[in-house]
Amino acid sequence: VTGVQTCALPIWNLPVHAGQTLPDWQARISNHVASARLAHATWGIQVVSLDSGRSLFEHNPGKLLKPASNAKLYTAAMALDRLGPEHRIRTSLLSTARPDSTGTLQGDLVVYGRGDPSLSVRFGRLTYATLLEPVVSAMTNAGIRRIEGDLVGDESFFHGSPFGSGWMWDDSQSHHGPEVSALSVQDNVVDLVFRPGSTLNAACRIETLPASTPLRFDNHSRTVHPGTRTGIRLYRPPGGNDVDVSGSVALGEHQTTAAMAVHDPALWYVTLLREALGRHGIQVRGRTRTLDWRARRQAPLETARLIELGAVTSPPMRELVRQMMKPSQNLYAQLLLLQAGRNSPRRDDEGTSEEGGLAELRAFLKEAGVPPGEVYLDEGAGLSHAALATPQATVRLLRHMATHRHAEAFRESLPIAGVDGTLRHRLTEEGVAGNIRAKTGTLRFVNCLSGYAKTAAGERVAFSIMLNHYPPSDGQSSGRNEVDAVAAMIARLDVR
């Protein structure tokens, strides 16, 4: 098309083929949103061109809705802006003296954590058997061969609850919502493998990964006949590590997997570390114990007397954000919010690290041009059912990050349709797969998808699709499929 500025028809109404226009496309989305099966649901949608700045489609763009894990978009953007993509989180080995010529350390060794989430097999550098090897290497490099005092895990860097505000108690048992700690290992979760017993009615066999775990199992599971419908149920009362196991695995079935979060992950961290030290011939004569922010009120960290003997640093923030966003990792999101809060110049020493992180987030959103009253987050992951955001606030954030100095790190962190992360098996059809980078969001009766798309016409757009209050009846399409249908229409828009 030439002479666009003198054309009688607006460019967005020009037919491309078979009479298709932008209003045709808008009508298709509107008809989908208005489907009778969705009569009880609440939609919020906005699609904006990054090339022209025009709003291409809107439906309730200013309505406050539950974002679920779309909240991670805000956490990731703020973490990259405030901390930078090359920021690394440091875990320090502290003591009041250096080891002597024999490698003996008189007194305690304090492992002072600052929220590094990377001691996990998820990052691809470690195995279940080598989770604490980086810390052991830092000790041996410091010349430590024997510790006469205690091995102390200090998780006092973060102040506040080990759970995000608004997290549900049953989330705390699973990998979705484990306790948050400045000393975290293996995502603070034990992976479990259940195999049938050798005979019918025998208890199922349980394998834990890693092998050393604080979990204690009361195993009431049973081995049942082949072909029987099976499943394992787990229950861990809050504040303890005793796990009730029930359910069944069929004889001849290979295995069933599950996961269970641990209580007091900092203690698990230093317990695993002590075992790893023992395998390297490093003996600890004292106790294994932990200190949190409350204990440090009574016995403050004496930084003037302590020497950093060694340290372990995390991968750069760009990788931490990617590992948080691609699989939608709630623990990492909350750790990054707390990290930003703990490093914030707005930090109130009397407040919690979560409050500091949220204050920093509000300041960032103001700079990003997100209007006040359109985002209400009370934690960093989106697990809270109390969180609210509008589609237009999320699109405004996405537009801001599209031209941000760290735009590449932000964009690269998003799952790619049909390729990886939480979109690996979604939006896989031709013309859609690979053309959408977006963050998913799922809670009960909530499905959201927000991010970037390249349309069939080659236009770059930012979009936010929020579906709330949709409990599908039997035989009806899932909320995820309803949202994906809109996203696919966005990618297939062939009008520029």
mmCIF file of N, CA and C in Angstrom, residues 416-481:
data_model
loop_
_atom_site.group_PDB
_atom_site.id
_atom_site.type_symbol
_atom_site.label_atom_id
_atom_site.label_comp_id
_atom_site.label_asym_id
_atom_site.label_seq_id
_atom_site.Cartn_x
_atom_site.Cartn_y
_atom_site.Cartn_z
ATOM 1 N N ILE A 416 7.954 -19.236 25.418
ATOM 2 C CA ILE A 416 7.672 -19.107 23.988
ATOM 3 C C ILE A 416 6.611 -20.135 23.603
ATOM 4 N N ALA A 417 5.574 -19.690 22.927
ATOM 5 C CA ALA A 417 4.468 -20.571 22.557
ATOM 6 C C ALA A 417 4.962 -21.770 21.758
ATOM 7 N N GLY A 418 4.579 -22.958 22.224
ATOM 8 C CA GLY A 418 4.926 -24.184 21.532
ATOM 9 C C GLY A 418 6.366 -24.594 21.632
ATOM 10 N N VAL A 419 7.166 -23.872 22.454
ATOM 11 C CA VAL A 419 8.610 -24.132 22.499
ATOM 12 C C VAL A 419 9.088 -24.491 23.897
ATOM 13 N N ASP A 420 8.824 -23.652 24.894
ATOM 14 C CA ASP A 420 9.425 -23.899 26.208
ATOM 15 C C ASP A 420 8.559 -23.367 27.350
ATOM 16 N N GLY A 421 9.034 -23.648 28.559
ATOM 17 C CA GLY A 421 8.363 -23.164 29.759
ATOM 18 C C GLY A 421 6.920 -23.618 29.848
ATOM 19 N N THR A 422 6.086 -22.806 30.471
ATOM 20 C CA THR A 422 4.681 -23.162 30.660
ATOM 21 C C THR A 422 3.868 -23.079 29.373
ATOM 22 N N LEU A 423 4.488 -22.638 28.275
ATOM 23 C CA LEU A 423 3.803 -22.624 26.972
ATOM 24 C C LEU A 423 4.312 -23.703 26.035
ATOM 25 N N ARG A 424 5.128 -24.599 26.560
ATOM 26 C CA ARG A 424 5.727 -25.614 25.691
ATOM 27 C C ARG A 424 4.682 -26.429 24.943
ATOM 28 N N HIS A 425 3.595 -26.782 25.614
ATOM 29 C CA HIS A 425 2.560 -27.614 25.000
ATOM 30 C C HIS A 425 1.297 -26.811 24.701
ATOM 31 N N ARG A 426 1.426 -25.503 24.629
ATOM 32 C CA ARG A 426 0.271 -24.644 24.341
ATOM 33 C C ARG A 426 0.545 -23.810 23.084
ATOM 34 N N LEU A 427 -0.522 -23.482 22.372
ATOM 35 C CA LEU A 427 -0.418 -22.617 21.198
ATOM 36 C C LEU A 427 0.633 -23.155 20.215
ATOM 37 N N THR A 428 0.510 -24.440 19.925
ATOM 38 C CA THR A 428 1.498 -25.136 19.104
ATOM 39 C C THR A 428 1.172 -25.110 17.614
ATOM 40 N N GLU A 429 0.018 -24.561 17.220
ATOM 41 C CA GLU A 429 -0.402 -24.613 15.828
ATOM 42 C C GLU A 429 0.437 -23.688 14.953
ATOM 43 N N GLU A 430 0.485 -24.024 13.676
ATOM 44 C CA GLU A 430 1.278 -23.257 12.717
ATOM 45 C C GLU A 430 0.800 -21.811 12.664
ATOM 46 N N GLY A 431 1.723 -20.889 12.606
ATOM 47 C CA GLY A 431 1.407 -19.480 12.571
ATOM 48 C C GLY A 431 1.285 -18.858 13.945
ATOM 49 N N VAL A 432 1.234 -19.700 14.972
ATOM 50 C CA VAL A 432 1.120 -19.206 16.354
ATOM 51 C C VAL A 432 2.373 -19.571 17.146
ATOM 52 N N ALA A 433 2.785 -20.843 17.040
ATOM 53 C CA ALA A 433 3.980 -21.297 17.766
ATOM 54 C C ALA A 433 5.178 -20.444 17.369
ATOM 55 N N GLY A 434 5.918 -20.013 18.366
ATOM 56 C CA GLY A 434 7.102 -19.210 18.140
ATOM 57 C C GLY A 434 6.827 -17.734 17.965
ATOM 58 N N ASN A 435 5.575 -17.353 17.782
ATOM 59 C CA ASN A 435 5.229 -15.947 17.556
ATOM 60 C C ASN A 435 4.636 -15.269 18.782
ATOM 61 N N ILE A 436 4.549 -15.990 19.875
ATOM 62 C CA ILE A 436 4.045 -15.425 21.133
ATOM 63 C C ILE A 436 5.053 -15.704 22.234
ATOM 64 N N ARG A 437 5.399 -14.679 22.975
ATOM 65 C CA ARG A 437 6.187 -14.808 24.203
ATOM 66 C C ARG A 437 5.342 -14.210 25.316
ATOM 67 N N ALA A 438 4.933 -15.040 26.271
ATOM 68 C CA ALA A 438 3.959 -14.542 27.248
ATOM 69 C C ALA A 438 4.041 -15.300 28.556
ATOM 70 N N LYS A 439 3.579 -14.648 29.601
ATOM 71 C CA LYS A 439 3.532 -15.250 30.932
ATOM 72 C C LYS A 439 2.140 -15.785 31.187
ATOM 73 N N THR A 440 2.085 -17.036 31.594
ATOM 74 C CA THR A 440 0.825 -17.664 31.966
ATOM 75 C C THR A 440 0.447 -17.255 33.391
ATOM 76 N N GLY A 441 -0.799 -17.514 33.750
ATOM 77 C CA GLY A 441 -1.258 -17.272 35.117
ATOM 78 C C GLY A 441 -2.459 -18.140 35.405
ATOM 79 N N THR A 442 -2.363 -18.981 36.424
ATOM 80 C CA THR A 442 -3.439 -19.926 36.719
ATOM 81 C C THR A 442 -3.673 -20.034 38.211
ATOM 82 N N LEU A 443 -4.905 -19.792 38.617
ATOM 83 C CA LEU A 443 -5.408 -20.128 39.941
ATOM 84 C C LEU A 443 -6.772 -20.782 39.724
ATOM 85 N N ARG A 444 -7.412 -21.188 40.778
ATOM 86 C CA ARG A 444 -8.738 -21.782 40.618
ATOM 87 C C ARG A 444 -9.692 -20.741 40.041
ATOM 88 N N PHE A 445 -10.309 -21.087 38.923
ATOM 89 C CA PHE A 445 -11.253 -20.238 38.201
ATOM 90 C C PHE A 445 -10.578 -19.003 37.606
ATOM 91 N N VAL A 446 -9.259 -19.013 37.476
ATOM 92 C CA VAL A 446 -8.515 -17.887 36.921
ATOM 93 C C VAL A 446 -7.541 -18.403 35.858
ATOM 94 N N ASN A 447 -7.571 -17.796 34.679
ATOM 95 C CA ASN A 447 -6.579 -18.072 33.629
ATOM 96 C C ASN A 447 -6.212 -16.762 32.945
ATOM 97 N N CYS A 448 -4.909 -16.496 32.879
ATOM 98 C CA CYS A 448 -4.424 -15.256 32.267
ATOM 99 C C CYS A 448 -3.242 -15.564 31.353
ATOM 100 N N LEU A 449 -3.043 -14.703 30.386
ATOM 101 C CA LEU A 449 -1.887 -14.802 29.508
ATOM 102 C C LEU A 449 -1.565 -13.387 29.029
ATOM 103 N N SER A 450 -0.350 -12.933 29.298
ATOM 104 C CA SER A 450 0.043 -11.571 28.938
ATOM 105 C C SER A 450 1.472 -11.576 28.427
ATOM 106 N N GLY A 451 1.712 -10.806 27.369
ATOM 107 C CA GLY A 451 3.072 -10.749 26.828
ATOM 108 C C GLY A 451 3.102 -10.075 25.478
ATOM 109 N N TYR A 452 3.955 -10.601 24.600
ATOM 110 C CA TYR A 452 4.178 -10.018 23.283
ATOM 111 C C TYR A 452 3.813 -11.027 22.198
ATOM 112 N N ALA A 453 3.383 -10.490 21.058
ATOM 113 C CA ALA A 453 3.117 -11.342 19.900
ATOM 114 C C ALA A 453 3.568 -10.624 18.641
ATOM 115 N N LYS A 454 3.934 -11.410 17.651
ATOM 116 C CA LYS A 454 4.168 -10.901 16.302
ATOM 117 C C LYS A 454 3.034 -11.424 15.443
ATOM 118 N N THR A 455 2.242 -10.530 14.879
ATOM 119 C CA THR A 455 1.066 -10.946 14.127
ATOM 120 C C THR A 455 1.449 -11.476 12.751
ATOM 121 N N ALA A 456 0.455 -12.059 12.079
ATOM 122 C CA ALA A 456 0.689 -12.577 10.727
ATOM 123 C C ALA A 456 1.060 -11.455 9.769
ATOM 124 N N ALA A 457 0.662 -10.224 10.097
ATOM 125 C CA ALA A 457 1.009 -9.072 9.263
ATOM 126 C C ALA A 457 2.374 -8.488 9.629
ATOM 127 N N GLY A 458 3.037 -9.090 10.624
ATOM 128 C CA GLY A 458 4.363 -8.630 11.000
ATOM 129 C C GLY A 458 4.365 -7.514 12.023
ATOM 130 N N GLU A 459 3.219 -7.212 12.616
ATOM 131 C CA GLU A 459 3.146 -6.136 13.598
ATOM 132 C C GLU A 459 3.464 -6.671 14.991
ATOM 133 N N ARG A 460 4.205 -5.899 15.757
ATOM 134 C CA ARG A 460 4.525 -6.268 17.134
ATOM 135 C C ARG A 460 3.471 -5.688 18.062
ATOM 136 N N VAL A 461 2.918 -6.558 18.911
ATOM 137 C CA VAL A 461 1.872 -6.104 19.830
ATOM 138 C C VAL A 461 2.192 -6.575 21.242
ATOM 139 N N ALA A 462 1.664 -5.822 22.207
ATOM 140 C CA ALA A 462 1.648 -6.242 23.609
ATOM 141 C C ALA A 462 0.198 -6.525 23.963
ATOM 142 N N PHE A 463 -0.029 -7.565 24.738
ATOM 143 C CA PHE A 463 -1.415 -7.935 25.047
ATOM 144 C C PHE A 463 -1.526 -8.461 26.471
ATOM 145 N N SER A 464 -2.727 -8.349 26.993
ATOM 146 C CA SER A 464 -3.060 -8.968 28.277
ATOM 147 C C SER A 464 -4.458 -9.549 28.170
ATOM 148 N N ILE A 465 -4.564 -10.854 28.438
ATOM 149 C CA ILE A 465 -5.843 -11.567 28.395
ATOM 150 C C ILE A 465 -6.087 -12.120 29.799
ATOM 151 N N MET A 466 -7.171 -11.680 30.442
ATOM 152 C CA MET A 466 -7.466 -12.108 31.805
ATOM 153 C C MET A 466 -8.880 -12.682 31.851
ATOM 154 N N LEU A 467 -9.002 -13.916 32.293
ATOM 155 C CA LEU A 467 -10.290 -14.587 32.431
ATOM 156 C C LEU A 467 -10.454 -14.998 33.891
ATOM 157 N N ASN A 468 -11.453 -14.450 34.546
ATOM 158 C CA ASN A 468 -11.736 -14.759 35.952
ATOM 159 C C ASN A 468 -13.146 -15.338 36.085
ATOM 160 N N HIS A 469 -13.373 -16.029 37.183
ATOM 161 C CA HIS A 469 -14.714 -16.525 37.547
ATOM 162 C C HIS A 469 -15.273 -17.479 36.507
ATOM 163 N N TYR A 470 -14.412 -18.359 35.999
ATOM 164 C CA TYR A 470 -14.869 -19.322 34.995
ATOM 165 C C TYR A 470 -14.640 -20.747 35.470
ATOM 166 N N PRO A 471 -15.673 -21.371 36.071
ATOM 167 C CA PRO A 471 -15.598 -22.800 36.394
ATOM 168 C C PRO A 471 -16.319 -23.597 35.305
ATOM 169 N N PRO A 472 -15.600 -24.159 34.335
ATOM 170 C CA PRO A 472 -16.274 -24.842 33.224
ATOM 171 C C PRO A 472 -17.066 -26.053 33.699
ATOM 172 N N SER A 473 -18.231 -26.220 33.104
ATOM 173 C CA SER A 473 -19.034 -27.404 33.391
ATOM 174 C C SER A 473 -18.476 -28.595 32.632
ATOM 175 N N ASP A 474 -18.971 -29.781 32.951
ATOM 176 C CA ASP A 474 -18.512 -30.987 32.267
ATOM 177 C C ASP A 474 -18.686 -30.840 30.760
ATOM 178 N N GLY A 475 -17.644 -31.164 30.037
ATOM 179 C CA GLY A 475 -17.706 -31.112 28.589
ATOM 180 C C GLY A 475 -17.386 -29.760 28.000
ATOM 181 N N GLN A 476 -17.264 -28.739 28.843
ATOM 182 C CA GLN A 476 -16.935 -27.411 28.337
ATOM 183 C C GLN A 476 -15.423 -27.224 28.237
ATOM 184 N N SER A 477 -15.029 -26.302 27.393
ATOM 185 C CA SER A 477 -13.617 -25.995 27.214
ATOM 186 C C SER A 477 -13.038 -25.404 28.490
ATOM 187 N N SER A 478 -11.778 -25.709 28.758
ATOM 188 C CA SER A 478 -11.119 -25.184 29.945
ATOM 189 C C SER A 478 -10.857 -23.696 29.798
ATOM 190 N N GLY A 479 -10.631 -23.026 30.929
ATOM 191 C CA GLY A 479 -10.276 -21.624 30.888
ATOM 192 C C GLY A 479 -9.003 -21.394 30.102
ATOM 193 N N ARG A 480 -8.058 -22.304 30.230
ATOM 194 C CA ARG A 480 -6.814 -22.186 29.481
ATOM 195 C C ARG A 480 -7.074 -22.177 27.984
ATOM 196 N N ASN A 481 -7.941 -23.081 27.518
ATOM 197 C CA ASN A 481 -8.234 -23.144 26.088
ATOM 198 C C ASN A 481 -8.968 -21.897 25.607
#
